[in-house]
CSV table of C-alpha atoms in Angstrom, one decimal:
chain,number,residue,atom,x,y,z
A,8,UNK,CA,-132.1,11.5,-58.0
A,9,UNK,CA,-130.7,15.0,-57.3
A,10,UNK,CA,-131.9,16.6,-54.0
A,11,UNK,CA,-134.0,19.8,-54.2
A,12,UNK,CA,-134.0,22.9,-52.1
A,13,UNK,CA,-137.4,23.4,-50.5
A,14,UNK,CA,-139.5,26.1,-48.8
A,15,UNK,CA,-142.6,26.1,-46.7
A,16,UNK,CA,-144.9,29.1,-46.2
A,17,UNK,CA,-147.3,29.4,-43.3
A,18,UNK,CA,-149.3,31.6,-41.0
A,19,UNK,CA,-150.7,31.9,-37.5
A,20,UNK,CA,-152.9,34.4,-35.7
A,21,UNK,CA,-150.0,36.9,-35.1
A,22,UNK,CA,-147.5,36.1,-37.9
A,23,UNK,CA,-146.6,34.6,-41.2
A,24,UNK,CA,-143.5,32.7,-41.9
A,25,UNK,CA,-141.2,31.3,-44.6
A,26,UNK,CA,-138.7,28.5,-43.8
A,27,UNK,CA,-136.3,27.0,-46.4
A,28,UNK,CA,-133.4,24.7,-47.0
A,29,UNK,CA,-131.3,26.2,-49.8
A,30,UNK,CA,-128.4,23.8,-49.6
A,31,UNK,CA,-128.6,22.6,-53.2
A,32,UNK,CA,-129.0,26.2,-54.5
A,33,UNK,CA,-125.9,27.4,-52.7
A,34,UNK,CA,-123.9,24.3,-53.8
A,35,UNK,CA,-124.8,25.0,-57.4
A,36,UNK,CA,-124.0,28.7,-57.1
A,37,UNK,CA,-120.6,27.9,-55.6
A,38,UNK,CA,-119.9,25.5,-58.5
A,39,UNK,CA,-121.1,27.9,-61.3
A,40,UNK,CA,-119.2,30.9,-60.0
A,41,UNK,CA,-116.2,29.0,-58.5
A,42,UNK,CA,-116.7,30.9,-55.2
A,43,UNK,CA,-114.2,31.0,-52.3
A,44,UNK,CA,-115.5,30.2,-48.8
A,45,UNK,CA,-116.3,33.8,-47.8
A,46,UNK,CA,-118.1,34.5,-51.1
A,47,UNK,CA,-120.0,31.2,-50.7
A,48,UNK,CA,-121.3,32.2,-47.3
A,49,UNK,CA,-122.2,35.8,-48.2
A,50,UNK,CA,-123.7,35.1,-51.6
A,51,UNK,CA,-125.5,32.0,-50.3
A,52,UNK,CA,-127.3,34.1,-47.7
A,53,UNK,CA,-128.3,36.6,-50.4
A,54,UNK,CA,-129.7,33.8,-52.6
A,55,UNK,CA,-131.6,32.4,-49.7
A,56,UNK,CA,-133.4,35.6,-48.7
A,57,UNK,CA,-134.1,36.3,-52.5
A,58,UNK,CA,-135.7,32.8,-52.8
A,59,UNK,CA,-137.9,33.6,-49.8
A,60,UNK,CA,-138.9,37.0,-51.0
A,61,UNK,CA,-139.4,35.8,-54.5
A,62,UNK,CA,-142.0,33.3,-53.3
A,63,UNK,CA,-143.9,36.1,-51.7
A,64,UNK,CA,-144.5,38.0,-55.1
A,65,UNK,CA,-148.1,38.1,-56.3
A,66,UNK,CA,-147.8,37.5,-60.0
A,67,UNK,CA,-146.1,34.6,-61.9
A,68,UNK,CA,-144.2,37.1,-64.1
A,69,UNK,CA,-143.1,39.4,-61.2
A,70,UNK,CA,-139.4,39.6,-60.6
A,71,UNK,CA,-137.5,40.6,-57.4
A,72,UNK,CA,-133.9,41.8,-57.5
A,73,UNK,CA,-131.7,42.4,-54.4
A,74,UNK,CA,-128.6,44.4,-55.0
A,75,UNK,CA,-125.9,45.0,-52.5
A,76,UNK,CA,-123.5,47.9,-53.1
A,77,UNK,CA,-120.8,47.9,-50.4
A,78,UNK,CA,-117.3,49.3,-50.3
A,79,UNK,CA,-115.7,46.0,-49.0
A,80,UNK,CA,-114.0,43.4,-51.2
A,81,UNK,CA,-117.2,41.3,-51.4
A,82,UNK,CA,-119.5,44.3,-51.5
A,83,UNK,CA,-121.0,43.8,-54.9
A,84,UNK,CA,-123.7,41.2,-55.2
A,85,UNK,CA,-126.9,40.8,-57.0
A,86,UNK,CA,-129.6,38.1,-56.9
A,87,UNK,CA,-133.0,37.8,-58.6
A,88,UNK,CA,-136.0,35.5,-57.7
A,89,UNK,CA,-139.6,34.8,-58.8
A,90,UNK,CA,-142.8,33.2,-57.5
A,91,UNK,CA,-141.8,29.9,-59.1
A,92,UNK,CA,-138.9,29.5,-56.7
A,93,UNK,CA,-136.3,30.2,-59.3
A,94,UNK,CA,-133.2,32.2,-58.2
A,95,UNK,CA,-130.0,33.3,-59.8
A,96,UNK,CA,-127.3,35.9,-59.2
A,97,UNK,CA,-123.7,36.8,-59.3
A,98,UNK,CA,-121.0,38.3,-57.0
A,99,UNK,CA,-118.5,40.9,-58.2
A,100,UNK,CA,-114.8,40.0,-58.7
A,101,UNK,CA,-112.8,40.5,-55.5
A,102,UNK,CA,-110.2,43.2,-56.0
A,103,UNK,CA,-106.8,42.5,-54.3
A,104,UNK,CA,-106.5,46.1,-53.2
A,105,UNK,CA,-109.8,45.9,-51.3
A,106,UNK,CA,-108.9,42.5,-49.9
A,107,UNK,CA,-105.5,43.7,-48.7
A,108,UNK,CA,-107.2,46.6,-46.9
A,109,UNK,CA,-108.9,44.2,-44.4
A,110,UNK,CA,-105.8,42.1,-43.7
A,111,UNK,CA,-103.0,43.1,-41.3
A,112,UNK,CA,-99.3,42.6,-41.6
A,113,UNK,CA,-99.6,39.1,-40.0
A,114,UNK,CA,-102.0,38.1,-42.7
A,115,UNK,CA,-105.0,38.0,-40.4
A,116,UNK,CA,-108.4,39.6,-41.0
A,117,UNK,CA,-108.9,43.0,-39.3
A,118,UNK,CA,-112.0,43.0,-37.1
A,119,UNK,CA,-114.1,46.0,-35.8
A,120,UNK,CA,-115.2,46.6,-32.2
A,121,UNK,CA,-117.9,44.0,-32.6
A,122,UNK,CA,-115.5,41.4,-34.0
A,123,UNK,CA,-116.8,41.6,-37.5
A,124,UNK,CA,-114.6,41.7,-40.7
A,125,UNK,CA,-115.6,44.3,-43.3
A,126,UNK,CA,-116.1,41.8,-46.1
A,127,UNK,CA,-119.2,43.7,-47.4
A,128,UNK,CA,-118.4,47.1,-45.9
A,129,UNK,CA,-120.5,50.2,-45.8
A,130,UNK,CA,-123.1,50.8,-48.5
A,131,UNK,CA,-126.7,50.2,-49.5
A,132,UNK,CA,-129.2,47.5,-50.2
A,133,UNK,CA,-131.5,48.0,-53.2
A,134,UNK,CA,-134.8,46.0,-53.4
A,135,UNK,CA,-136.3,46.2,-56.9
A,136,UNK,CA,-139.8,44.6,-57.5
A,137,UNK,CA,-140.8,44.5,-61.2
A,138,UNK,CA,-144.5,43.8,-61.1
A,139,UNK,CA,-145.3,44.7,-64.8
A,140,UNK,CA,-146.1,48.3,-64.0
A,141,UNK,CA,-144.6,51.2,-66.0
A,142,UNK,CA,-142.0,51.6,-63.3
A,143,UNK,CA,-140.6,49.0,-60.9
A,144,UNK,CA,-140.8,49.5,-57.1
A,145,UNK,CA,-137.4,50.4,-55.8
A,146,UNK,CA,-136.6,50.4,-52.0
A,147,UNK,CA,-133.2,51.5,-50.7
A,148,UNK,CA,-131.7,51.1,-47.2
A,149,UNK,CA,-128.3,51.3,-45.7
A,150,UNK,CA,-126.5,48.1,-44.9
A,151,UNK,CA,-126.9,47.2,-41.2
A,152,UNK,CA,-123.4,45.8,-40.7
A,153,UNK,CA,-122.0,42.6,-42.1
A,154,UNK,CA,-125.0,40.3,-41.5
A,155,UNK,CA,-127.4,40.3,-44.5
A,156,UNK,CA,-130.1,39.0,-42.1
A,157,UNK,CA,-129.8,42.2,-40.0
A,158,UNK,CA,-130.0,44.4,-43.2
A,159,UNK,CA,-133.1,42.6,-44.4
A,160,UNK,CA,-134.9,42.9,-41.0
A,161,UNK,CA,-134.0,46.6,-41.1
A,162,UNK,CA,-135.3,47.0,-44.6
A,163,UNK,CA,-138.7,45.3,-43.7
A,164,UNK,CA,-139.1,47.6,-40.7
A,165,UNK,CA,-138.1,50.9,-42.5
A,166,UNK,CA,-139.4,50.4,-46.0
A,167,UNK,CA,-142.4,48.1,-45.4
A,168,UNK,CA,-143.2,48.9,-41.7
A,169,UNK,CA,-143.2,45.2,-40.9
A,170,UNK,CA,-141.4,43.9,-37.8
A,171,UNK,CA,-139.6,40.8,-38.8
A,172,UNK,CA,-137.2,38.1,-37.5
A,173,UNK,CA,-134.7,37.1,-40.3
A,174,UNK,CA,-132.2,34.2,-39.9
A,175,UNK,CA,-129.9,33.2,-42.8
A,176,UNK,CA,-127.0,30.7,-42.7
A,177,UNK,CA,-124.5,28.8,-44.7
A,178,UNK,CA,-122.4,26.1,-43.1
A,179,UNK,CA,-119.2,25.0,-44.8
A,180,UNK,CA,-117.1,21.9,-44.2
A,181,UNK,CA,-113.4,22.2,-43.4
A,182,UNK,CA,-112.5,21.9,-47.1
A,183,UNK,CA,-114.9,24.7,-48.0
A,184,UNK,CA,-117.8,22.7,-49.4
A,185,UNK,CA,-121.4,23.6,-48.7
A,186,UNK,CA,-122.8,21.3,-45.9
A,187,UNK,CA,-126.1,23.1,-45.2
A,188,UNK,CA,-127.7,26.4,-46.2
A,189,UNK,CA,-131.1,27.8,-45.3
A,190,UNK,CA,-133.1,30.5,-43.6
A,191,UNK,CA,-136.4,31.8,-42.3
A,192,UNK,CA,-138.4,35.0,-42.1
A,193,UNK,CA,-141.1,35.5,-39.6
A,194,UNK,CA,-143.2,38.7,-39.9
A,195,UNK,CA,-145.7,40.2,-37.5
A,196,UNK,CA,-149.1,40.7,-39.1
A,197,UNK,CA,-150.7,44.2,-39.0
A,198,UNK,CA,-152.4,45.3,-35.8
A,199,UNK,CA,-150.7,42.6,-33.7
A,200,UNK,CA,-148.9,43.3,-30.4
A,201,UNK,CA,-145.1,43.2,-30.5
A,202,UNK,CA,-145.1,40.7,-27.6
A,203,UNK,CA,-145.3,37.7,-30.1
A,204,UNK,CA,-142.1,38.8,-31.9
A,205,UNK,CA,-140.4,39.6,-28.5
A,206,UNK,CA,-141.3,36.1,-27.3
A,207,UNK,CA,-139.9,34.6,-30.5
A,208,UNK,CA,-136.7,36.6,-30.3
A,209,UNK,CA,-136.2,35.3,-26.8
A,210,UNK,CA,-136.7,31.7,-28.1
A,211,UNK,CA,-134.2,32.3,-30.9
A,212,UNK,CA,-131.5,33.1,-28.4
A,213,UNK,CA,-132.0,29.7,-26.9
A,214,UNK,CA,-132.2,27.4,-30.0
A,215,UNK,CA,-129.5,26.4,-32.4
A,216,UNK,CA,-128.8,28.3,-35.7
A,217,UNK,CA,-130.7,27.4,-38.9
A,218,UNK,CA,-127.7,25.5,-40.3
A,219,UNK,CA,-127.1,23.5,-37.1
A,220,UNK,CA,-130.8,22.5,-37.1
A,221,UNK,CA,-130.7,21.4,-40.7
A,222,UNK,CA,-127.4,19.5,-40.0
A,223,UNK,CA,-129.2,17.8,-37.1
A,224,UNK,CA,-131.8,16.4,-39.4
A,225,UNK,CA,-134.5,19.0,-38.8
A,226,UNK,CA,-136.9,19.5,-41.8
A,227,UNK,CA,-138.5,22.9,-42.5
A,228,UNK,CA,-141.7,21.6,-40.9
A,229,UNK,CA,-139.9,20.5,-37.8
A,230,UNK,CA,-138.2,23.9,-37.5
A,231,UNK,CA,-141.6,25.6,-37.8
A,232,UNK,CA,-142.8,23.4,-34.9
A,233,UNK,CA,-139.7,24.3,-32.8
A,234,UNK,CA,-140.2,28.1,-33.4
A,235,UNK,CA,-143.9,27.9,-32.3
A,236,UNK,CA,-143.3,25.6,-29.4
A,237,UNK,CA,-143.9,27.4,-26.0
A,238,UNK,CA,-140.9,26.5,-23.9
A,239,UNK,CA,-142.1,28.8,-21.1
A,240,UNK,CA,-144.8,26.4,-20.0
A,241,UNK,CA,-143.7,24.0,-17.2
A,242,UNK,CA,-143.6,20.5,-18.7
A,243,UNK,CA,-145.9,18.8,-16.2
A,244,UNK,CA,-148.7,17.8,-18.5
A,245,UNK,CA,-148.5,14.4,-20.1
A,246,UNK,CA,-150.7,12.0,-21.9
A,247,UNK,CA,-151.9,8.8,-20.2
A,248,UNK,CA,-149.1,7.0,-21.9
A,249,UNK,CA,-146.6,9.4,-20.3
A,250,UNK,CA,-145.6,11.1,-23.5
A,251,UNK,CA,-145.0,14.9,-23.2
A,252,UNK,CA,-147.8,17.1,-24.6
A,253,UNK,CA,-146.3,20.0,-26.6
A,254,UNK,CA,-147.8,23.4,-26.1
A,255,UNK,CA,-147.5,26.1,-28.7
A,256,UNK,CA,-147.3,29.9,-28.4
A,257,UNK,CA,-150.2,29.8,-30.9
A,258,UNK,CA,-151.6,27.5,-33.5
A,259,UNK,CA,-150.1,27.7,-36.9
A,260,UNK,CA,-150.8,26.4,-40.4
A,261,UNK,CA,-148.5,25.4,-43.3
A,262,UNK,CA,-150.1,26.8,-46.4
A,263,UNK,CA,-147.6,25.7,-49.1
A,264,UNK,CA,-144.5,23.6,-49.6
A,265,UNK,CA,-142.6,24.2,-52.8
A,266,UNK,CA,-139.3,23.5,-54.6
A,267,UNK,CA,-136.6,26.1,-55.1
A,268,UNK,CA,-133.9,26.0,-57.7
A,269,UNK,CA,-131.0,27.9,-59.1
A,270,UNK,CA,-132.2,28.5,-62.7
A,271,UNK,CA,-131.0,30.9,-65.4
A,272,UNK,CA,-133.3,31.8,-68.3
A,273,UNK,CA,-130.6,33.1,-70.6
A,274,UNK,CA,-130.8,32.4,-74.4
A,275,UNK,CA,-128.7,33.1,-77.4
A,276,UNK,CA,-131.6,35.2,-78.7
A,277,UNK,CA,-131.5,37.5,-75.7
A,278,UNK,CA,-127.8,38.1,-76.0
A,279,UNK,CA,-128.2,38.7,-79.8
A,280,UNK,CA,-130.7,41.5,-79.0
A,281,UNK,CA,-128.3,43.0,-76.6
A,282,UNK,CA,-125.4,42.9,-79.1
A,283,UNK,CA,-127.6,44.5,-81.7
A,284,UNK,CA,-127.9,47.6,-79.5
A,285,UNK,CA,-124.1,48.2,-80.2
A,286,UNK,CA,-125.0,49.2,-83.8
A,287,UNK,CA,-123.8,47.9,-87.1
A,288,UNK,CA,-120.5,49.8,-87.1
A,289,UNK,CA,-119.3,48.6,-83.7
A,290,UNK,CA,-120.4,45.0,-84.5
A,291,UNK,CA,-118.5,44.9,-87.8
A,292,UNK,CA,-115.5,46.4,-86.0
A,293,UNK,CA,-115.4,43.7,-83.4
A,294,UNK,CA,-115.9,41.0,-86.1
A,295,UNK,CA,-113.0,42.4,-88.1
A,296,UNK,CA,-110.7,42.5,-85.0
A,297,UNK,CA,-111.8,39.2,-83.3
A,298,UNK,CA,-113.5,37.2,-86.1
A,299,UNK,CA,-116.4,36.5,-83.7
A,300,UNK,CA,-118.3,37.9,-80.7
A,301,UNK,CA,-118.2,35.9,-77.6
A,302,UNK,CA,-120.4,36.7,-74.6
A,303,UNK,CA,-120.7,35.0,-71.2
A,304,UNK,CA,-123.8,35.0,-68.9
A,305,UNK,CA,-123.1,36.6,-65.5
A,306,UNK,CA,-125.6,34.4,-63.9
A,307,UNK,CA,-124.8,30.9,-65.1
A,308,UNK,CA,-121.4,31.2,-66.9
A,309,UNK,CA,-122.8,29.9,-70.2
A,310,UNK,CA,-120.9,31.2,-73.2
A,311,UNK,CA,-122.5,32.2,-76.6
A,312,UNK,CA,-120.5,32.7,-79.8
A,313,UNK,CA,-121.7,34.9,-82.7
A,314,UNK,CA,-120.1,34.9,-86.1
A,315,UNK,CA,-120.4,37.1,-89.2
A,316,UNK,CA,-123.2,34.8,-90.6
A,317,UNK,CA,-125.3,35.6,-87.5
A,318,UNK,CA,-125.5,39.3,-88.6
A,319,UNK,CA,-126.0,38.9,-92.3
A,320,UNK,CA,-129.6,40.3,-92.1
A,321,UNK,CA,-128.5,43.3,-90.0
């Protein structure tokens, strides 16, 4: 039986949290789009955060789109997600000219003063929430460096006035295959002191990365426990049996556990409607030149072919 990507959602007195393992989603995306290692890591992080934010939508038909527009070789990416845990997306073709601009004469990647390579570059993040209203909500923020997690934390703070901790990761094997992928978002609830997030950020500096935790066999539930465990308390309390009694920064509750999947809802009918917008003259011209009209879905790579008979009622 095929493994599934999973997400848990929970809350405590001071915060709410989302923790997920998106390994299977990122594996599928890599396979569908034939991604190189850099694209796999960057796009995998975007899909992960889209899956988390999609689960936070209110309506079953609401749709979230995250669009990155950067001037680097991997700077064009788009992902969409919904409340059902379905995500899909695509990453733009890497242009050799842009790729060459971040490589020196020795063939090594050029790094900035922080040691980062400008794979995404400078640009913006667009957050589009289509909630069935006349106009979708559109938020825009500048990219906060090369780490998509930093950009998302910046977006939540600036656009939604929510202080957040965001961690995203994709771990690849030596041969470029996806070993683990996942992430978490922890957000301070309104009216709560910043000390909780400060304490959490201090904890995160001491624990391993999300992908290392997943590789070590940690489940999402176990990661939640680790994040809330209070390591500042001296470990001198024990049960009669001698077992260590864990203390938590505060009590927390897991509200939901759900499945995530890479899923495209494209159909031949949807593409047909799109082709019809070209108009009769243009459609007939393409059919005369090519004998058919072939289209490919950006999100899943599926191809649809239309012939003259498909337009006889045009």
